[in-house]
mmCIF file of N, CA and C in Angstrom:
data_model
loop_
_atom_site.group_PDB
_atom_site.id
_atom_site.type_symbol
_atom_site.label_atom_id
_atom_site.label_comp_id
_atom_site.label_asym_id
_atom_site.label_seq_id
_atom_site.Cartn_x
_atom_site.Cartn_y
_atom_site.Cartn_z
ATOM 1 N N UNK A 466 30.050 49.644 41.333
ATOM 2 C CA UNK A 466 30.977 50.279 39.890
ATOM 3 C C UNK A 466 30.406 49.894 38.682
ATOM 4 N N UNK A 467 30.041 51.261 37.912
ATOM 5 C CA UNK A 467 29.171 50.986 36.631
ATOM 6 C C UNK A 467 30.107 50.093 35.766
ATOM 7 N N UNK A 468 29.317 49.367 35.036
ATOM 8 C CA UNK A 468 30.270 48.298 34.125
ATOM 9 C C UNK A 468 30.808 49.146 32.982
ATOM 10 N N UNK A 469 30.575 50.222 32.661
ATOM 11 C CA UNK A 469 30.935 51.283 31.892
ATOM 12 C C UNK A 469 32.104 52.296 31.872
ATOM 13 N N UNK A 470 32.130 52.298 33.188
ATOM 14 C CA UNK A 470 33.303 52.759 33.876
ATOM 15 C C UNK A 470 34.280 51.673 33.869
ATOM 16 N N UNK A 471 33.846 50.494 34.504
ATOM 17 C CA UNK A 471 34.922 49.583 34.557
ATOM 18 C C UNK A 471 35.832 49.227 33.105
ATOM 19 N N UNK A 472 34.734 49.118 31.883
ATOM 20 C CA UNK A 472 35.239 49.088 30.625
ATOM 21 C C UNK A 472 36.072 50.128 30.095
ATOM 22 N N UNK A 473 35.922 51.425 30.488
ATOM 23 C CA UNK A 473 36.445 52.753 30.264
ATOM 24 C C UNK A 473 38.030 52.204 30.945
ATOM 25 N N UNK A 474 38.623 51.876 31.971
ATOM 26 C CA UNK A 474 39.020 51.828 32.669
ATOM 27 C C UNK A 474 39.856 50.416 32.183
ATOM 28 N N UNK A 475 39.401 49.397 31.947
ATOM 29 C CA UNK A 475 40.142 48.274 31.025
ATOM 30 C C UNK A 475 40.879 49.036 29.587
ATOM 31 N N UNK A 476 40.072 49.645 28.983
ATOM 32 C CA UNK A 476 40.434 50.529 28.043
ATOM 33 C C UNK A 476 41.814 51.316 28.019
ATOM 34 N N UNK A 477 41.698 52.087 29.064
ATOM 35 C CA UNK A 477 42.713 53.045 29.289
ATOM 36 C C UNK A 477 43.841 52.329 29.683
ATOM 37 N N UNK A 478 43.667 51.358 30.461
ATOM 38 C CA UNK A 478 44.886 50.594 30.824
ATOM 39 C C UNK A 478 45.521 49.790 30.057
ATOM 40 N N UNK A 479 44.496 49.326 28.776
ATOM 41 C CA UNK A 479 45.158 48.675 27.712
ATOM 42 C C UNK A 479 45.888 49.454 26.924
ATOM 43 N N UNK A 480 45.884 50.810 26.640
ATOM 44 C CA UNK A 480 45.995 51.504 25.959
ATOM 45 C C UNK A 480 47.674 52.022 26.530
ATOM 46 N N UNK A 481 47.662 52.101 27.769
ATOM 47 C CA UNK A 481 48.819 52.593 28.524
ATOM 48 C C UNK A 481 49.688 51.544 28.536
ATOM 49 N N UNK A 482 49.215 50.359 28.763
ATOM 50 C CA UNK A 482 50.219 49.322 28.769
ATOM 51 C C UNK A 482 50.852 49.054 27.125
ATOM 52 N N UNK A 483 50.315 48.650 26.420
ATOM 53 C CA UNK A 483 50.302 49.036 25.259
ATOM 54 C C UNK A 483 51.970 49.809 24.610
ATOM 55 N N UNK A 484 51.377 51.109 25.316
ATOM 56 C CA UNK A 484 52.660 52.551 24.630
ATOM 57 C C UNK A 484 53.575 51.940 25.696
ATOM 58 N N UNK A 485 53.828 51.712 27.031
ATOM 59 C CA UNK A 485 54.390 51.108 27.544
ATOM 60 C C UNK A 485 55.488 49.948 26.685
ATOM 61 N N UNK A 486 54.931 49.071 26.227
ATOM 62 C CA UNK A 486 55.576 47.870 25.839
ATOM 63 C C UNK A 486 56.085 48.465 24.785
ATOM 64 N N UNK A 487 55.779 48.967 24.039
ATOM 65 C CA UNK A 487 56.189 49.713 22.446
ATOM 66 C C UNK A 487 57.529 50.576 22.750
ATOM 67 N N UNK A 488 57.900 51.056 24.029
ATOM 68 C CA UNK A 488 58.511 51.927 24.078
ATOM 69 C C UNK A 488 59.822 51.215 24.439
ATOM 70 N N UNK A 489 59.332 50.257 25.605
ATOM 71 C CA UNK A 489 60.459 49.379 25.971
ATOM 72 C C UNK A 489 60.550 48.043 25.241
ATOM 73 N N UNK A 490 60.208 47.720 24.257
ATOM 74 C CA UNK A 490 60.783 46.081 24.123
ATOM 75 C C UNK A 490 62.198 46.219 23.023
ATOM 76 N N UNK A 491 62.737 45.424 23.258
ATOM 77 C CA UNK A 491 63.851 44.925 22.620
ATOM 78 C C UNK A 491 63.562 44.380 21.107
ATOM 79 N N UNK A 492 62.108 44.588 20.615
ATOM 80 C CA UNK A 492 62.127 43.488 19.005
ATOM 81 C C UNK A 492 62.236 44.868 18.032
ATOM 82 N N UNK A 493 62.285 44.255 16.919
ATOM 83 C CA UNK A 493 61.934 45.104 15.711
ATOM 84 C C UNK A 493 60.907 45.555 15.787
ATOM 85 N N UNK A 494 60.759 46.432 14.631
ATOM 86 C CA UNK A 494 59.603 46.960 14.478
ATOM 87 C C UNK A 494 58.371 45.957 13.674
ATOM 88 N N UNK A 495 58.942 44.869 12.784
ATOM 89 C CA UNK A 495 58.325 44.365 11.878
ATOM 90 C C UNK A 495 57.696 43.019 13.295
ATOM 91 N N UNK A 496 58.715 42.816 14.033
ATOM 92 C CA UNK A 496 58.300 41.736 14.856
ATOM 93 C C UNK A 496 57.408 42.713 16.003
ATOM 94 N N UNK A 497 57.612 43.809 16.233
ATOM 95 C CA UNK A 497 56.713 44.183 17.384
ATOM 96 C C UNK A 497 55.171 44.418 16.440
ATOM 97 N N UNK A 498 55.022 44.815 15.115
ATOM 98 C CA UNK A 498 53.914 45.122 14.565
ATOM 99 C C UNK A 498 53.046 43.198 14.783
ATOM 100 N N UNK A 499 53.998 42.391 14.571
ATOM 101 C CA UNK A 499 53.443 40.959 14.732
ATOM 102 C C UNK A 499 52.757 40.764 15.918
ATOM 103 N N UNK A 500 53.888 41.063 16.768
ATOM 104 C CA UNK A 500 52.974 40.910 18.838
ATOM 105 C C UNK A 500 52.070 41.614 18.848
ATOM 106 N N UNK A 501 52.058 42.966 18.563
ATOM 107 C CA UNK A 501 50.840 43.893 18.474
ATOM 108 C C UNK A 501 49.765 43.118 17.775
ATOM 109 N N UNK A 502 49.807 42.592 16.656
ATOM 110 C CA UNK A 502 48.510 42.111 16.085
ATOM 111 C C UNK A 502 47.944 40.964 16.822
ATOM 112 N N UNK A 503 49.289 40.104 17.233
ATOM 113 C CA UNK A 503 48.689 38.636 17.828
ATOM 114 C C UNK A 503 47.953 39.268 19.165
ATOM 115 N N UNK A 504 48.092 40.112 20.033
ATOM 116 C CA UNK A 504 47.928 40.688 21.107
ATOM 117 C C UNK A 504 46.337 41.119 20.967
ATOM 118 N N UNK A 505 46.149 41.985 20.043
ATOM 119 C CA UNK A 505 44.992 42.469 19.442
ATOM 120 C C UNK A 505 43.939 41.569 19.337
ATOM 121 N N UNK A 506 44.418 40.177 18.588
ATOM 122 C CA UNK A 506 43.603 39.380 18.064
ATOM 123 C C UNK A 506 43.086 38.631 19.418
ATOM 124 N N UNK A 507 44.419 38.288 20.524
ATOM 125 C CA UNK A 507 43.739 37.725 21.663
ATOM 126 C C UNK A 507 43.004 38.810 22.660
ATOM 127 N N UNK A 508 42.961 39.852 22.592
ATOM 128 C CA UNK A 508 42.186 40.859 23.207
ATOM 129 C C UNK A 508 40.744 40.903 22.620
ATOM 130 N N UNK A 509 40.216 40.896 21.246
ATOM 131 C CA UNK A 509 39.409 40.672 20.782
ATOM 132 C C UNK A 509 38.494 39.333 21.298
ATOM 133 N N UNK A 510 39.332 38.365 21.105
ATOM 134 C CA UNK A 510 38.661 37.245 21.375
ATOM 135 C C UNK A 510 38.222 37.491 22.807
ATOM 136 N N UNK A 511 38.930 37.516 23.751
ATOM 137 C CA UNK A 511 38.428 37.442 25.128
ATOM 138 C C UNK A 511 37.815 38.609 25.651
ATOM 139 N N UNK A 512 37.464 39.999 24.659
ATOM 140 C CA UNK A 512 36.211 40.599 25.300
ATOM 141 C C UNK A 512 34.778 40.066 24.209
ATOM 142 N N UNK A 513 35.513 39.184 23.551
ATOM 143 C CA UNK A 513 33.816 38.515 22.903
ATOM 144 C C UNK A 513 33.647 37.595 23.563
ATOM 145 N N UNK A 514 34.243 36.884 24.541
ATOM 146 C CA UNK A 514 33.857 36.005 25.267
ATOM 147 C C UNK A 514 33.592 36.400 26.552
ATOM 148 N N UNK A 515 34.145 37.736 27.113
ATOM 149 C CA UNK A 515 33.556 38.617 28.112
ATOM 150 C C UNK A 515 32.040 38.654 27.749
ATOM 151 N N UNK A 516 31.775 39.273 26.331
ATOM 152 C CA UNK A 516 30.599 39.823 26.245
ATOM 153 C C UNK A 516 29.377 38.659 26.320
ATOM 154 N N UNK A 517 30.022 37.365 25.682
ATOM 155 C CA UNK A 517 29.104 36.182 25.527
ATOM 156 C C UNK A 517 28.561 35.793 26.918
ATOM 157 N N UNK A 518 30.093 36.126 27.757
ATOM 158 C CA UNK A 518 29.283 35.738 29.182
ATOM 159 C C UNK A 518 28.166 36.609 30.113
ATOM 160 N N UNK A 519 28.241 37.783 29.547
ATOM 161 C CA UNK A 519 27.711 38.581 30.215
ATOM 162 C C UNK A 519 26.381 38.672 29.722
ATOM 163 N N UNK A 520 26.060 38.526 28.333
ATOM 164 C CA UNK A 520 24.596 38.138 27.868
ATOM 165 C C UNK A 520 24.435 36.890 28.421
ATOM 166 N N UNK A 521 24.833 35.779 28.928
ATOM 167 C CA UNK A 521 24.605 34.530 29.351
ATOM 168 C C UNK A 521 24.042 34.676 30.724
ATOM 169 N N UNK A 522 25.034 35.923 31.428
ATOM 170 C CA UNK A 522 24.548 36.027 32.850
ATOM 171 C C UNK A 522 23.291 36.651 33.050
ATOM 172 N N UNK A 523 22.880 37.675 32.096
ATOM 173 C CA UNK A 523 21.579 38.806 31.641
ATOM 174 C C UNK A 523 20.678 37.605 31.397
ATOM 175 N N UNK A 524 20.708 36.885 30.531
ATOM 176 C CA UNK A 524 19.823 35.736 30.328
ATOM 177 C C UNK A 524 19.126 34.954 31.683
ATOM 178 N N UNK A 525 20.236 34.708 31.948
ATOM 179 C CA UNK A 525 19.926 33.640 33.529
ATOM 180 C C UNK A 525 19.306 34.241 34.410
ATOM 181 N N UNK A 526 19.588 35.779 34.868
ATOM 182 C CA UNK A 526 18.977 36.891 35.741
ATOM 183 C C UNK A 526 17.560 36.649 35.221
ATOM 184 N N UNK A 527 17.147 37.079 34.107
ATOM 185 C CA UNK A 527 15.812 37.593 33.223
ATOM 186 C C UNK A 527 15.049 36.109 33.713
ATOM 187 N N UNK A 528 15.574 34.817 33.548
ATOM 188 C CA UNK A 528 15.034 33.634 33.858
ATOM 189 C C UNK A 528 14.833 33.469 34.930
ATOM 190 N N UNK A 529 15.614 33.744 35.802
ATOM 191 C CA UNK A 529 15.571 33.668 37.103
ATOM 192 C C UNK A 529 14.123 34.484 37.716
ATOM 193 N N UNK A 530 14.221 35.837 37.118
ATOM 194 C CA UNK A 530 13.114 36.515 37.466
ATOM 195 C C UNK A 530 11.718 35.816 37.293
ATOM 196 N N UNK A 531 11.811 35.779 35.928
ATOM 197 C CA UNK A 531 10.590 35.191 35.347
ATOM 198 C C UNK A 531 10.039 34.031 35.892
ATOM 199 N N UNK A 532 10.808 33.243 36.452
ATOM 200 C CA UNK A 532 10.646 32.235 36.959
ATOM 201 C C UNK A 532 9.957 31.727 38.407
ATOM 202 N N UNK A 533 10.777 32.661 39.037
ATOM 203 C CA UNK A 533 10.864 32.793 40.710
ATOM 204 C C UNK A 533 10.017 34.051 41.025
ATOM 205 N N UNK A 534 10.424 35.186 40.831
ATOM 206 C CA UNK A 534 9.622 36.367 41.018
ATOM 207 C C UNK A 534 8.410 36.843 40.835
ATOM 208 N N UNK A 535 7.768 36.379 39.479
ATOM 209 C CA UNK A 535 6.632 36.403 39.451
ATOM 210 C C UNK A 535 5.863 35.596 40.156
ATOM 211 N N UNK A 536 6.242 33.945 40.085
ATOM 212 C CA UNK A 536 5.074 33.089 41.064
ATOM 213 C C UNK A 536 4.799 33.482 42.457
ATOM 214 N N UNK A 537 6.275 34.006 42.874
ATOM 215 C CA UNK A 537 6.317 34.832 44.213
ATOM 216 C C UNK A 537 4.815 35.814 44.776
ATOM 217 N N UNK A 538 4.903 37.031 43.412
ATOM 218 C CA UNK A 538 4.257 37.802 43.542
ATOM 219 C C UNK A 538 2.700 37.486 43.374
ATOM 220 N N UNK A 539 2.525 36.614 42.789
ATOM 221 C CA UNK A 539 1.242 35.794 42.719
ATOM 222 C C UNK A 539 0.766 34.747 43.648
ATOM 223 N N UNK A 540 1.835 34.692 44.741
ATOM 224 C CA UNK A 540 1.504 33.652 45.840
ATOM 225 C C UNK A 540 1.215 34.675 46.782
ATOM 226 N N UNK A 541 1.700 36.051 46.669
ATOM 227 C CA UNK A 541 1.585 37.070 47.889
ATOM 228 C C UNK A 541 0.136 37.113 47.702
ATOM 229 N N UNK A 542 -0.605 37.842 46.580
ATOM 230 C CA UNK A 542 -1.530 38.094 46.007
ATOM 231 C C UNK A 542 -2.950 37.116 46.282
ATOM 232 N N UNK A 543 -2.172 35.693 46.310
ATOM 233 C CA UNK A 543 -3.428 34.771 46.674
ATOM 234 C C UNK A 543 -3.880 34.684 48.274
ATOM 235 N N UNK A 544 -2.483 34.788 48.549
ATOM 236 C CA UNK A 544 -2.588 34.637 50.434
ATOM 237 C C UNK A 544 -3.431 35.875 50.872
ATOM 238 N N UNK A 545 -3.211 36.979 50.103
ATOM 239 C CA UNK A 545 -4.036 38.359 50.733
ATOM 240 C C UNK A 545 -5.215 38.116 50.480
ATOM 241 N N UNK A 546 -5.806 38.081 49.386
ATOM 242 C CA UNK A 546 -7.066 37.510 49.067
ATOM 243 C C UNK A 546 -7.593 36.304 49.674
ATOM 244 N N UNK A 547 -6.818 35.603 50.438
ATOM 245 C CA UNK A 547 -7.458 34.453 51.327
ATOM 246 C C UNK A 547 -7.910 35.239 52.763
ATOM 247 N N UNK A 548 -6.485 36.089 52.726
ATOM 248 C CA UNK A 548 -6.863 36.695 54.223
ATOM 249 C C UNK A 548 -7.714 37.708 54.441
ATOM 250 N N UNK A 549 -8.021 38.271 53.212
ATOM 251 C CA UNK A 549 -9.083 38.806 53.441
ATOM 252 C C UNK A 549 -10.414 38.295 53.146
ATOM 253 N N UNK A 550 -10.560 37.397 52.668
ATOM 254 C CA UNK A 550 -12.083 36.433 52.609
ATOM 255 C C UNK A 550 -12.325 36.145 54.108
ATOM 256 N N UNK A 551 -10.959 35.486 54.707
ATOM 257 C CA UNK A 551 -11.244 34.771 56.019
ATOM 258 C C UNK A 551 -11.588 35.858 57.061
ATOM 259 N N UNK A 552 -11.037 37.041 56.550
ATOM 260 C CA UNK A 552 -11.120 38.533 57.622
ATOM 261 C C UNK A 552 -12.439 38.838 57.540
ATOM 262 N N UNK A 553 -13.312 38.794 56.445
ATOM 263 C CA UNK A 553 -14.578 39.171 56.317
ATOM 264 C C UNK A 553 -15.576 38.386 57.466
ATOM 265 N N UNK A 554 -15.244 37.147 57.361
ATOM 266 C CA UNK A 554 -16.372 36.502 58.298
ATOM 267 C C UNK A 554 -15.712 36.895 60.159
ATOM 268 N N UNK A 555 -14.799 37.688 60.127
ATOM 269 C CA UNK A 555 -14.367 38.018 61.815
ATOM 270 C C UNK A 555 -15.104 39.430 61.821
ATOM 271 N N UNK A 556 -14.997 40.185 60.568
ATOM 272 C CA UNK A 556 -15.413 41.279 61.057
ATOM 273 C C UNK A 556 -16.886 41.099 60.987
ATOM 274 N N UNK A 557 -17.520 40.489 59.946
ATOM 275 C CA UNK A 557 -19.194 40.087 60.378
ATOM 276 C C UNK A 557 -19.612 40.004 61.837
ATOM 277 N N UNK A 558 -18.879 38.700 62.322
ATOM 278 C CA UNK A 558 -19.047 38.534 63.921
ATOM 279 C C UNK A 558 -18.748 39.365 64.467
ATOM 280 N N UNK A 559 -17.778 40.089 64.415
ATOM 281 C CA UNK A 559 -17.540 41.485 65.422
ATOM 282 C C UNK A 559 -18.457 42.511 65.327
ATOM 283 N N UNK A 560 -18.935 42.688 64.334
ATOM 284 C CA UNK A 560 -20.434 43.720 64.172
ATOM 285 C C UNK A 560 -21.507 43.776 64.588
ATOM 286 N N UNK A 561 -21.564 41.890 64.575
ATOM 287 C CA UNK A 561 -23.113 41.395 65.210
ATOM 288 C C UNK A 561 -22.916 41.536 66.925
ATOM 289 N N UNK A 562 -21.691 41.015 67.401
ATOM 290 C CA UNK A 562 -21.362 41.072 68.867
ATOM 291 C C UNK A 562 -21.537 42.718 69.128
ATOM 292 N N UNK A 563 -20.944 43.651 68.181
ATOM 293 C CA UNK A 563 -20.980 45.228 68.896
ATOM 294 C C UNK A 563 -22.489 45.737 68.714
ATOM 295 N N UNK A 564 -23.594 44.987 67.995
ATOM 296 C CA UNK A 564 -24.610 45.254 68.097
ATOM 297 C C UNK A 564 -25.165 44.687 68.914
ATOM 298 N N UNK A 565 -25.327 43.432 69.446
ATOM 299 C CA UNK A 565 -25.551 42.998 70.752
ATOM 300 C C UNK A 565 -25.240 43.483 72.012
ATOM 301 N N UNK A 566 -24.152 44.030 71.822
ATOM 302 C CA UNK A 566 -23.583 44.707 73.329
ATOM 303 C C UNK A 566 -24.224 46.284 73.376
ATOM 304 N N UNK A 567 -24.458 46.857 72.393
ATOM 305 C CA UNK A 567 -25.116 48.073 72.049
ATOM 306 C C UNK A 567 -26.394 47.867 72.738
ATOM 307 N N UNK A 568 -27.070 46.630 72.284
ATOM 308 C CA UNK A 568 -28.593 46.298 72.586
ATOM 309 C C UNK A 568 -28.604 46.190 74.389
ATOM 310 N N UNK A 569 -27.929 45.553 74.681
ATOM 311 C CA UNK A 569 -27.695 45.351 76.028
ATOM 312 C C UNK A 569 -27.644 46.790 76.825
ATOM 313 N N UNK A 570 -26.709 47.629 76.395
ATOM 314 C CA UNK A 570 -26.397 49.016 77.332
ATOM 315 C C UNK A 570 -27.434 49.962 77.056
ATOM 316 N N UNK A 571 -28.241 49.494 76.060
ATOM 317 C CA UNK A 571 -29.732 50.434 75.626
ATOM 318 C C UNK A 571 -30.476 49.607 76.702
ATOM 319 N N UNK A 572 -30.850 48.535 76.992
ATOM 320 C CA UNK A 572 -31.498 47.831 77.923
ATOM 321 C C UNK A 572 -31.190 47.772 79.534
ATOM 322 N N UNK A 573 -29.636 48.370 79.765
ATOM 323 C CA UNK A 573 -29.192 48.499 80.989
ATOM 324 C C UNK A 573 -29.903 49.776 81.141
ATOM 325 N N UNK A 574 -29.580 50.866 80.282
ATOM 326 C CA UNK A 574 -29.900 52.148 80.764
ATOM 327 C C UNK A 574 -31.517 52.286 80.554
ATOM 328 N N UNK A 575 -32.557 51.655 79.964
ATOM 329 C CA UNK A 575 -33.725 51.731 80.603
ATOM 330 C C UNK A 575 -34.043 51.313 81.603
ATOM 331 N N UNK A 576 -33.414 50.176 82.120
ATOM 332 C CA UNK A 576 -33.793 49.281 83.199
ATOM 333 C C UNK A 576 -33.509 50.306 84.579
ATOM 334 N N UNK A 577 -32.122 50.964 84.047
ATOM 335 C CA UNK A 577 -31.745 51.908 85.350
ATOM 336 C C UNK A 577 -32.470 52.921 85.407
ATOM 337 N N UNK A 578 -33.114 53.718 84.075
ATOM 338 C CA UNK A 578 -34.031 54.764 84.362
ATOM 339 C C UNK A 578 -35.240 54.664 84.708
ATOM 340 N N UNK A 579 -35.839 53.037 84.660
ATOM 341 C CA UNK A 579 -36.912 52.750 85.248
ATOM 342 C C UNK A 579 -37.129 52.822 86.847
ATOM 343 N N UNK A 580 -36.011 52.378 87.645
ATOM 344 C CA UNK A 580 -35.689 52.239 88.303
ATOM 345 C C UNK A 580 -35.207 53.373 89.432
ATOM 346 N N UNK A 581 -35.200 54.384 88.598
ATOM 347 C CA UNK A 581 -35.045 55.857 89.503
ATOM 348 C C UNK A 581 -36.317 56.541 89.321
ATOM 349 N N UNK A 582 -37.176 56.139 88.338
ATOM 350 C CA UNK A 582 -38.447 56.748 88.029
ATOM 351 C C UNK A 582 -39.494 56.201 89.226
ATOM 352 N N UNK A 583 -39.058 54.982 90.047
ATOM 353 C CA UNK A 583 -39.877 54.382 91.033
ATOM 354 C C UNK A 583 -39.958 55.234 92.256
#
């Protein structure tokens, strides 16, 4: 659920509740205005508190990401770099062994060819 949808629903619900209270209250007009002003001030304070907490949460997420995600990415890059370096030695060894096998096959072919010529 998007936060904008949530807050829109919260606002519509608050307005509907206020209208219902206005029409069903046994208070006089001045008492009602006073109650509405108090409720409005309380709502503003609560919304300000919610906004502060959302900002704190956003800062916490950003701090977490900068402290943990970036070092993890760097660690992965270092690991891949180390693997490539270690892999390079294996590749060179395999190339050398393949060349030796090719040389042995050529020698075997020459040996077979010389035996057939006899």
